[in-house]
């Protein structure tokens, strides 16, 4: 059945491809977060294990929302893992053997890559494709990634601040 939603077919198909590329990138983020959930070790194991689980469950919802947005505009949603991994524009280090800090930094980098991509794609949907609905959807998704990135960044800054404070304390002369 023909899709008649006020967007020409060419633009609709290009927006659908854009959504499917984001679906692939989100799938990498999901798999990486789940990998880190399984493989995190160290003194913060319990809290990071739980945090990563909360994050991959949230990302799972974002993936579903992306796929449903593609379907809503009359385009198929890529769901085959092999297709998704081929299409993904993002990459992350495997979790086995990584430090918790490296995992947090890797997830932050993935979220930030997606934020930049979502900003670009939202703008394209508005100006080039005249698809305000998808632009609005992508802006909302970008805001979710910005919040996730902020929280990861705050964790890393705390660890860096603690390390700097400990270094400062060990280099100061003792007060007698």
N, C-alpha and C. Protein backbone atom coordinates (compact mmCIF):
# COMPACT_ATOMS: atom_id res chain seq x y z
N UNK A 1 0.84 -1.18 0.00
CA UNK A 1 0.00 0.00 0.00
C UNK A 1 0.88 1.24 0.00
N UNK A 2 0.53 2.22 -0.78
CA UNK A 2 1.31 3.45 -0.90
C UNK A 2 1.22 4.26 0.40
N UNK A 3 2.37 4.78 0.80
CA UNK A 3 2.45 5.64 1.98
C UNK A 3 2.21 7.08 1.54
N UNK A 4 1.23 7.73 2.16
CA UNK A 4 0.85 9.09 1.81
C UNK A 4 0.87 9.95 3.07
N UNK A 5 2.07 10.44 3.43
CA UNK A 5 2.21 11.19 4.68
C UNK A 5 2.74 12.61 4.45
N UNK A 6 2.69 13.07 3.20
CA UNK A 6 3.10 14.44 2.91
C UNK A 6 4.59 14.62 2.68
N UNK A 7 5.31 13.53 2.52
CA UNK A 7 6.73 13.58 2.19
C UNK A 7 6.89 12.82 0.88
N UNK A 8 7.57 13.40 -0.10
CA UNK A 8 7.71 12.69 -1.37
C UNK A 8 8.48 11.39 -1.17
N UNK A 9 8.26 10.45 -2.06
CA UNK A 9 8.84 9.11 -1.91
C UNK A 9 10.35 9.11 -1.83
N UNK A 10 10.98 9.94 -2.64
CA UNK A 10 12.45 9.98 -2.62
C UNK A 10 12.96 10.44 -1.25
N UNK A 11 12.39 11.50 -0.71
CA UNK A 11 12.80 11.99 0.61
C UNK A 11 12.48 10.96 1.69
N UNK A 12 11.32 10.35 1.59
CA UNK A 12 10.92 9.35 2.58
C UNK A 12 11.91 8.18 2.61
N UNK A 13 12.33 7.72 1.44
CA UNK A 13 13.28 6.62 1.36
C UNK A 13 14.66 7.02 1.89
N UNK A 14 15.07 8.26 1.61
CA UNK A 14 16.35 8.73 2.14
C UNK A 14 16.30 8.87 3.66
N UNK A 15 15.19 9.35 4.19
CA UNK A 15 15.03 9.42 5.65
C UNK A 15 15.04 8.01 6.23
N UNK A 16 14.40 7.08 5.54
CA UNK A 16 14.41 5.69 5.99
C UNK A 16 15.82 5.12 6.05
N UNK A 17 16.64 5.44 5.06
CA UNK A 17 18.04 4.97 5.08
C UNK A 17 18.79 5.60 6.23
N UNK A 18 18.56 6.88 6.46
CA UNK A 18 19.17 7.58 7.59
C UNK A 18 18.78 6.89 8.91
N UNK A 19 17.50 6.56 9.06
CA UNK A 19 17.04 5.88 10.27
C UNK A 19 17.67 4.50 10.42
N UNK A 20 17.82 3.80 9.32
CA UNK A 20 18.43 2.47 9.38
C UNK A 20 19.92 2.54 9.72
N UNK A 21 20.61 3.58 9.27
CA UNK A 21 22.00 3.76 9.68
C UNK A 21 22.10 4.05 11.18
N UNK A 22 21.19 4.87 11.67
CA UNK A 22 21.16 5.13 13.11
C UNK A 22 20.81 3.85 13.88
N UNK A 23 19.92 3.06 13.34
CA UNK A 23 19.57 1.78 13.95
C UNK A 23 20.81 0.90 14.08
N UNK A 24 21.65 0.88 13.07
CA UNK A 24 22.89 0.10 13.11
C UNK A 24 23.84 0.67 14.17
N UNK A 25 23.98 1.99 14.23
CA UNK A 25 24.87 2.61 15.21
C UNK A 25 24.37 2.38 16.64
N UNK A 26 23.07 2.50 16.83
CA UNK A 26 22.49 2.24 18.16
C UNK A 26 22.69 0.77 18.55
N UNK A 27 22.64 -0.12 17.59
CA UNK A 27 22.84 -1.54 17.86
C UNK A 27 24.27 -1.81 18.33
N UNK A 28 25.24 -1.10 17.77
CA UNK A 28 26.63 -1.22 18.24
C UNK A 28 26.72 -0.72 19.68
N UNK A 29 26.09 0.41 19.96
CA UNK A 29 26.09 0.93 21.33
C UNK A 29 25.44 -0.06 22.28
N UNK A 30 24.33 -0.64 21.87
CA UNK A 30 23.63 -1.63 22.70
C UNK A 30 24.54 -2.83 22.98
N UNK A 31 25.11 -3.40 21.93
CA UNK A 31 25.95 -4.59 22.09
C UNK A 31 27.18 -4.29 22.93
N UNK A 32 27.76 -3.11 22.74
CA UNK A 32 28.93 -2.72 23.52
C UNK A 32 28.57 -2.55 25.00
N UNK A 33 27.45 -1.90 25.26
CA UNK A 33 27.03 -1.69 26.65
C UNK A 33 26.75 -3.03 27.32
N UNK A 34 26.13 -3.93 26.59
CA UNK A 34 25.85 -5.26 27.13
C UNK A 34 27.17 -6.02 27.36
N UNK A 35 28.10 -5.92 26.43
CA UNK A 35 29.42 -6.54 26.56
C UNK A 35 30.11 -6.02 27.82
N UNK A 36 30.09 -4.72 28.03
CA UNK A 36 30.73 -4.14 29.20
C UNK A 36 30.01 -4.55 30.48
N UNK A 37 28.71 -4.68 30.43
CA UNK A 37 27.93 -5.17 31.57
C UNK A 37 28.43 -6.56 31.98
N UNK A 38 28.65 -7.42 31.00
CA UNK A 38 29.11 -8.78 31.30
C UNK A 38 30.55 -8.83 31.77
N UNK A 39 31.38 -7.92 31.28
CA UNK A 39 32.83 -8.06 31.48
C UNK A 39 33.47 -7.05 32.42
N UNK A 40 32.70 -6.16 33.02
CA UNK A 40 33.29 -5.19 33.93
C UNK A 40 33.84 -5.90 35.17
N UNK A 41 34.97 -5.41 35.65
CA UNK A 41 35.58 -5.95 36.87
C UNK A 41 36.10 -4.78 37.69
N UNK A 42 36.52 -5.08 38.89
CA UNK A 42 37.15 -4.07 39.74
C UNK A 42 36.28 -3.64 40.90
N UNK A 43 36.78 -2.67 41.66
CA UNK A 43 36.09 -2.25 42.88
C UNK A 43 34.68 -1.71 42.65
N UNK A 44 34.43 -1.17 41.46
CA UNK A 44 33.11 -0.61 41.14
C UNK A 44 32.24 -1.60 40.38
N UNK A 45 32.61 -2.89 40.42
CA UNK A 45 31.91 -3.89 39.63
C UNK A 45 30.40 -3.82 39.81
N UNK A 46 29.92 -3.93 41.03
CA UNK A 46 28.47 -4.02 41.26
C UNK A 46 27.73 -2.80 40.72
N UNK A 47 28.21 -1.62 41.03
CA UNK A 47 27.48 -0.42 40.59
C UNK A 47 27.55 -0.27 39.06
N UNK A 48 28.71 -0.56 38.46
CA UNK A 48 28.81 -0.44 37.00
C UNK A 48 28.03 -1.55 36.30
N UNK A 49 28.04 -2.74 36.86
CA UNK A 49 27.26 -3.84 36.29
C UNK A 49 25.78 -3.44 36.22
N UNK A 50 25.28 -2.87 37.30
CA UNK A 50 23.88 -2.42 37.34
C UNK A 50 23.66 -1.23 36.41
N UNK A 51 24.58 -0.29 36.41
CA UNK A 51 24.46 0.88 35.55
C UNK A 51 24.42 0.48 34.08
N UNK A 52 25.32 -0.39 33.67
CA UNK A 52 25.36 -0.82 32.28
C UNK A 52 24.08 -1.57 31.90
N UNK A 53 23.52 -2.32 32.84
CA UNK A 53 22.26 -3.01 32.55
C UNK A 53 21.14 -1.99 32.32
N UNK A 54 21.06 -0.99 33.18
CA UNK A 54 20.05 0.06 33.00
C UNK A 54 20.23 0.74 31.64
N UNK A 55 21.49 0.99 31.28
CA UNK A 55 21.76 1.68 30.02
C UNK A 55 21.38 0.82 28.82
N UNK A 56 21.74 -0.47 28.82
CA UNK A 56 21.41 -1.26 27.63
C UNK A 56 19.92 -1.48 27.50
N UNK A 57 19.21 -1.51 28.62
CA UNK A 57 17.75 -1.62 28.54
C UNK A 57 17.15 -0.34 27.93
N UNK A 58 17.71 0.81 28.28
CA UNK A 58 17.24 2.08 27.70
C UNK A 58 17.56 2.13 26.21
N UNK A 59 18.75 1.71 25.84
CA UNK A 59 19.16 1.71 24.43
C UNK A 59 18.28 0.76 23.63
N UNK A 60 17.92 -0.36 24.24
CA UNK A 60 17.02 -1.32 23.58
C UNK A 60 15.70 -0.64 23.20
N UNK A 61 15.20 0.22 24.08
CA UNK A 61 13.97 0.97 23.79
C UNK A 61 14.20 1.96 22.66
N UNK A 62 15.36 2.63 22.66
CA UNK A 62 15.66 3.58 21.59
C UNK A 62 15.70 2.86 20.25
N UNK A 63 16.28 1.67 20.24
CA UNK A 63 16.36 0.88 19.00
C UNK A 63 14.96 0.55 18.51
N UNK A 64 14.10 0.13 19.41
CA UNK A 64 12.73 -0.19 19.03
C UNK A 64 12.02 1.04 18.49
N UNK A 65 12.23 2.18 19.15
CA UNK A 65 11.60 3.43 18.69
C UNK A 65 12.10 3.82 17.30
N UNK A 66 13.39 3.66 17.04
CA UNK A 66 13.94 3.97 15.72
C UNK A 66 13.32 3.08 14.64
N UNK A 67 13.26 1.78 14.94
CA UNK A 67 12.68 0.84 13.97
C UNK A 67 11.21 1.19 13.70
N UNK A 68 10.48 1.53 14.74
CA UNK A 68 9.08 1.88 14.58
C UNK A 68 8.91 3.20 13.82
N UNK A 69 9.85 4.13 14.00
CA UNK A 69 9.79 5.39 13.23
C UNK A 69 9.98 5.09 11.75
N UNK A 70 10.94 4.21 11.44
CA UNK A 70 11.16 3.83 10.04
C UNK A 70 9.89 3.21 9.46
N UNK A 71 9.26 2.34 10.20
CA UNK A 71 8.04 1.70 9.73
C UNK A 71 6.91 2.72 9.59
N UNK A 72 6.86 3.69 10.49
CA UNK A 72 5.80 4.70 10.45
C UNK A 72 5.87 5.56 9.19
N UNK A 73 7.07 5.75 8.65
CA UNK A 73 7.18 6.53 7.42
C UNK A 73 7.16 5.63 6.19
N UNK A 74 6.87 4.36 6.40
CA UNK A 74 6.69 3.46 5.27
C UNK A 74 7.96 2.83 4.73
N UNK A 75 8.96 2.69 5.57
CA UNK A 75 10.24 2.10 5.16
C UNK A 75 10.51 0.90 6.07
N UNK A 76 11.18 -0.11 5.55
CA UNK A 76 11.55 -1.27 6.35
C UNK A 76 12.60 -0.91 7.38
N UNK A 77 12.63 -1.69 8.45
CA UNK A 77 13.62 -1.51 9.52
C UNK A 77 14.60 -2.67 9.46
N UNK A 78 15.87 -2.33 9.28
CA UNK A 78 16.92 -3.34 9.22
C UNK A 78 17.06 -3.99 10.60
N UNK A 79 16.90 -5.32 10.67
CA UNK A 79 16.98 -5.98 11.96
C UNK A 79 17.93 -7.16 12.00
N UNK A 80 18.48 -7.54 10.86
CA UNK A 80 19.41 -8.65 10.80
C UNK A 80 20.76 -8.19 11.32
N UNK A 81 21.32 -8.94 12.30
CA UNK A 81 22.55 -8.51 12.94
C UNK A 81 23.68 -8.32 11.94
N UNK A 82 23.81 -9.23 10.98
CA UNK A 82 24.87 -9.11 9.97
C UNK A 82 24.72 -7.81 9.17
N UNK A 83 23.50 -7.48 8.79
CA UNK A 83 23.25 -6.24 8.05
C UNK A 83 23.57 -5.02 8.92
N UNK A 84 23.18 -5.10 10.19
CA UNK A 84 23.42 -3.98 11.10
C UNK A 84 24.91 -3.73 11.29
N UNK A 85 25.68 -4.80 11.50
CA UNK A 85 27.11 -4.61 11.74
C UNK A 85 27.82 -4.09 10.50
N UNK A 86 27.37 -4.49 9.33
CA UNK A 86 27.97 -3.97 8.09
C UNK A 86 27.66 -2.49 7.91
N UNK A 87 26.47 -2.08 8.30
CA UNK A 87 26.04 -0.70 8.09
C UNK A 87 26.53 0.27 9.16
N UNK A 88 26.92 -0.25 10.32
CA UNK A 88 27.30 0.61 11.44
C UNK A 88 28.49 1.50 11.11
N UNK A 89 28.40 2.73 11.57
CA UNK A 89 29.47 3.70 11.37
C UNK A 89 30.31 3.88 12.63
N UNK A 90 29.96 3.16 13.69
CA UNK A 90 30.65 3.30 14.96
C UNK A 90 31.38 2.00 15.30
N UNK A 91 32.32 2.11 16.22
CA UNK A 91 33.12 0.96 16.63
C UNK A 91 33.50 1.15 18.09
N UNK A 92 33.63 0.03 18.80
CA UNK A 92 34.08 0.08 20.20
C UNK A 92 34.98 -1.11 20.48
N UNK A 93 35.83 -0.95 21.47
CA UNK A 93 36.71 -2.04 21.88
C UNK A 93 35.91 -3.12 22.60
N UNK A 94 36.25 -4.39 22.36
CA UNK A 94 35.60 -5.49 23.10
C UNK A 94 35.89 -5.36 24.59
N UNK A 95 34.95 -5.80 25.42
CA UNK A 95 35.04 -5.58 26.86
C UNK A 95 36.01 -6.46 27.62
N UNK A 96 36.33 -7.63 27.13
CA UNK A 96 37.19 -8.54 27.88
C UNK A 96 38.55 -7.89 28.10
N UNK A 97 38.92 -7.76 29.36
CA UNK A 97 40.22 -7.22 29.71
C UNK A 97 40.30 -5.71 29.81
N UNK A 98 39.24 -4.99 29.50
CA UNK A 98 39.27 -3.53 29.60
C UNK A 98 39.07 -3.08 31.04
N UNK A 99 39.69 -1.99 31.39
CA UNK A 99 39.44 -1.39 32.70
C UNK A 99 38.05 -0.75 32.69
N UNK A 100 37.49 -0.59 33.87
CA UNK A 100 36.18 0.05 33.99
C UNK A 100 36.24 1.47 33.43
N UNK A 101 37.34 2.17 33.67
CA UNK A 101 37.48 3.54 33.17
C UNK A 101 37.49 3.56 31.64
N UNK A 102 38.17 2.59 31.03
CA UNK A 102 38.20 2.51 29.56
C UNK A 102 36.79 2.23 29.03
N UNK A 103 36.04 1.39 29.73
CA UNK A 103 34.66 1.10 29.31
C UNK A 103 33.81 2.36 29.37
N UNK A 104 33.91 3.10 30.48
CA UNK A 104 33.14 4.33 30.60
C UNK A 104 33.52 5.33 29.51
N UNK A 105 34.81 5.47 29.25
CA UNK A 105 35.27 6.39 28.21
C UNK A 105 34.81 5.93 26.83
N UNK A 106 34.81 4.63 26.59
CA UNK A 106 34.35 4.10 25.31
C UNK A 106 32.87 4.35 25.08
N UNK A 107 32.08 4.15 26.13
CA UNK A 107 30.64 4.41 26.01
C UNK A 107 30.38 5.90 25.81
N UNK A 108 31.13 6.73 26.53
CA UNK A 108 30.99 8.18 26.34
C UNK A 108 31.28 8.55 24.90
N UNK A 109 32.35 8.01 24.34
CA UNK A 109 32.70 8.32 22.95
C UNK A 109 31.60 7.89 21.99
N UNK A 110 31.01 6.72 22.21
CA UNK A 110 29.91 6.26 21.34
C UNK A 110 28.71 7.19 21.44
N UNK A 111 28.33 7.56 22.66
CA UNK A 111 27.20 8.47 22.82
C UNK A 111 27.48 9.81 22.13
N UNK A 112 28.69 10.32 22.29
CA UNK A 112 29.02 11.60 21.67
C UNK A 112 29.02 11.50 20.15
N UNK A 113 29.50 10.39 19.59
CA UNK A 113 29.43 10.20 18.14
C UNK A 113 27.97 10.22 17.67
N UNK A 114 27.12 9.56 18.43
CA UNK A 114 25.71 9.52 18.06
C UNK A 114 25.06 10.89 18.20
N UNK A 115 25.45 11.66 19.19
CA UNK A 115 24.90 13.01 19.37
C UNK A 115 25.22 13.86 18.14
N UNK A 116 26.46 13.82 17.70
CA UNK A 116 26.87 14.59 16.53
C UNK A 116 26.08 14.13 15.30
N UNK A 117 25.96 12.81 15.13
CA UNK A 117 25.23 12.28 13.98
C UNK A 117 23.76 12.65 14.04
N UNK A 118 23.16 12.54 15.22
CA UNK A 118 21.75 12.88 15.38
C UNK A 118 21.49 14.36 15.10
N UNK A 119 22.42 15.20 15.50
CA UNK A 119 22.28 16.64 15.24
C UNK A 119 22.28 16.90 13.74
N UNK A 120 23.21 16.26 13.05
CA UNK A 120 23.32 16.39 11.59
C UNK A 120 22.07 15.84 10.90
N UNK A 121 21.62 14.67 11.33
CA UNK A 121 20.47 14.03 10.71
C UNK A 121 19.17 14.79 10.97
N UNK A 122 19.04 15.32 12.16
CA UNK A 122 17.84 16.10 12.48
C UNK A 122 17.76 17.34 11.59
N UNK A 123 18.91 17.99 11.43
CA UNK A 123 18.97 19.18 10.56
C UNK A 123 18.61 18.80 9.12
N UNK A 124 19.13 17.66 8.64
CA UNK A 124 18.82 17.21 7.27
C UNK A 124 17.33 16.93 7.12
N UNK A 125 16.75 16.33 8.14
CA UNK A 125 15.31 16.03 8.07
C UNK A 125 14.49 17.31 7.98
N UNK A 126 14.91 18.33 8.68
CA UNK A 126 14.19 19.60 8.66
C UNK A 126 14.38 20.33 7.34
N UNK A 127 15.60 20.54 6.96
CA UNK A 127 15.90 21.41 5.81
C UNK A 127 15.83 20.69 4.48
N UNK A 128 16.45 19.53 4.39
CA UNK A 128 16.56 18.84 3.09
C UNK A 128 15.34 18.00 2.76
N UNK A 129 14.83 17.28 3.77
CA UNK A 129 13.74 16.33 3.51
C UNK A 129 12.36 16.85 3.91
N UNK A 130 12.32 17.99 4.61
CA UNK A 130 11.07 18.59 5.07
C UNK A 130 10.21 17.59 5.85
N UNK A 131 10.87 16.86 6.75
CA UNK A 131 10.22 15.86 7.59
C UNK A 131 10.35 16.28 9.06
N UNK A 132 9.43 17.15 9.47
CA UNK A 132 9.47 17.69 10.83
C UNK A 132 9.28 16.60 11.88
N UNK A 133 8.47 15.59 11.58
CA UNK A 133 8.22 14.52 12.54
C UNK A 133 9.48 13.75 12.88
N UNK A 134 10.23 13.36 11.85
CA UNK A 134 11.47 12.62 12.11
C UNK A 134 12.51 13.53 12.75
N UNK A 135 12.57 14.79 12.33
CA UNK A 135 13.51 15.74 12.94
C UNK A 135 13.23 15.86 14.43
N UNK A 136 11.96 15.98 14.80
CA UNK A 136 11.58 16.07 16.20
C UNK A 136 11.94 14.79 16.95
N UNK A 137 11.67 13.64 16.34
CA UNK A 137 12.02 12.36 16.95
C UNK A 137 13.52 12.28 17.20
N UNK A 138 14.32 12.65 16.20
CA UNK A 138 15.78 12.57 16.33
C UNK A 138 16.30 13.55 17.37
N UNK A 139 15.68 14.72 17.46
CA UNK A 139 16.09 15.69 18.48
C UNK A 139 15.84 15.12 19.88
N UNK A 140 14.71 14.48 20.07
CA UNK A 140 14.42 13.85 21.36
C UNK A 140 15.41 12.74 21.69
N UNK A 141 15.76 11.94 20.70
CA UNK A 141 16.74 10.88 20.90
C UNK A 141 18.11 11.49 21.21
N UNK A 142 18.47 12.56 20.53
CA UNK A 142 19.73 13.25 20.79
C UNK A 142 19.78 13.73 22.24
N UNK A 143 18.68 14.26 22.74
CA UNK A 143 18.63 14.74 24.12
C UNK A 143 18.86 13.60 25.11
N UNK A 144 18.34 12.41 24.79
CA UNK A 144 18.57 11.24 25.64
C UNK A 144 20.05 10.86 25.65
N UNK A 145 20.67 10.91 24.49
CA UNK A 145 22.11 10.61 24.41
C UNK A 145 22.93 11.68 25.13
N UNK A 146 22.51 12.93 25.04
CA UNK A 146 23.23 14.00 25.75
C UNK A 146 23.19 13.77 27.25
N UNK A 147 22.05 13.33 27.76
CA UNK A 147 21.94 13.05 29.19
C UNK A 147 22.83 11.87 29.58
N UNK A 148 22.82 10.81 28.78
CA UNK A 148 23.66 9.65 29.05
C UNK A 148 25.14 10.04 29.01
N UNK A 149 25.52 10.85 28.03
CA UNK A 149 26.91 11.29 27.91
C UNK A 149 27.32 12.15 29.10
N UNK A 150 26.45 13.03 29.52
CA UNK A 150 26.72 13.89 30.68
C UNK A 150 27.01 13.02 31.91
N UNK A 151 26.20 12.00 32.13
CA UNK A 151 26.39 11.16 33.31
C UNK A 151 27.69 10.37 33.23
N UNK A 152 28.01 9.85 32.06
CA UNK A 152 29.28 9.13 31.90
C UNK A 152 30.46 10.09 32.08
N UNK A 153 30.35 11.28 31.51
CA UNK A 153 31.40 12.28 31.64
C UNK A 153 31.61 12.66 33.10
N UNK A 154 30.52 12.81 33.84
CA UNK A 154 30.61 13.16 35.26
C UNK A 154 31.33 12.06 36.04
N UNK A 155 31.07 10.81 35.71
CA UNK A 155 31.78 9.71 36.37
C UNK A 155 33.27 9.76 36.08
N UNK A 156 33.61 10.00 34.84
CA UNK A 156 35.02 10.06 34.47
C UNK A 156 35.71 11.27 35.09
N UNK A 157 35.01 12.40 35.15
CA UNK A 157 35.58 13.59 35.77
C UNK A 157 35.82 13.37 37.25
N UNK A 158 34.93 12.67 37.92
CA UNK A 158 35.09 12.37 39.34
C UNK A 158 36.33 11.52 39.54
N UNK A 159 36.49 10.49 38.71
CA UNK A 159 37.66 9.64 38.83
C UNK A 159 38.93 10.42 38.56
N UNK A 160 38.93 11.30 37.55
CA UNK A 160 40.09 12.13 37.25
C UNK A 160 40.36 13.11 38.40
N UNK A 161 39.29 13.69 38.95
CA UNK A 161 39.44 14.64 40.05
C UNK A 161 40.02 13.94 41.29
N UNK A 162 39.53 12.73 41.58
CA UNK A 162 40.06 11.98 42.72
C UNK A 162 41.53 11.64 42.51
N UNK A 163 41.89 11.24 41.30
CA UNK A 163 43.28 10.92 41.00
C UNK A 163 44.15 12.16 41.15
N UNK A 164 43.67 13.30 40.65
CA UNK A 164 44.42 14.56 40.77
C UNK A 164 44.56 14.95 42.24
N UNK A 165 43.50 14.78 43.01
CA UNK A 165 43.54 15.13 44.43
C UNK A 165 44.54 14.23 45.16
N UNK A 166 44.50 12.93 44.87
CA UNK A 166 45.44 12.01 45.50
C UNK A 166 46.87 12.36 45.13
N UNK A 167 47.10 12.71 43.86
CA UNK A 167 48.44 13.10 43.41
C UNK A 167 48.87 14.37 44.11
N UNK A 168 47.95 15.33 44.24
CA UNK A 168 48.25 16.58 44.93
C UNK A 168 48.64 16.31 46.38
N UNK A 169 47.88 15.46 47.05
CA UNK A 169 48.14 15.18 48.46
C UNK A 169 49.48 14.49 48.67
N UNK A 170 49.87 13.63 47.73
CA UNK A 170 51.14 12.92 47.89
C UNK A 170 52.34 13.76 47.54
N UNK A 171 52.15 14.87 46.82
CA UNK A 171 53.29 15.72 46.44
C UNK A 171 53.45 16.92 47.35
N UNK A 172 52.54 17.15 48.28
CA UNK A 172 52.62 18.29 49.18
C UNK A 172 53.48 17.94 50.40
N UNK A 173 54.24 18.89 50.85
CA UNK A 173 55.06 18.63 52.06
C UNK A 173 54.13 18.44 53.26
N UNK A 174 54.55 17.58 54.13
CA UNK A 174 53.76 17.31 55.35
C UNK A 174 53.76 18.54 56.25
N UNK A 175 52.64 18.81 56.85
CA UNK A 175 52.52 19.94 57.77
C UNK A 175 52.85 19.41 59.15
N UNK A 176 53.80 20.07 59.81
CA UNK A 176 54.19 19.61 61.15
C UNK A 176 53.86 20.60 62.20
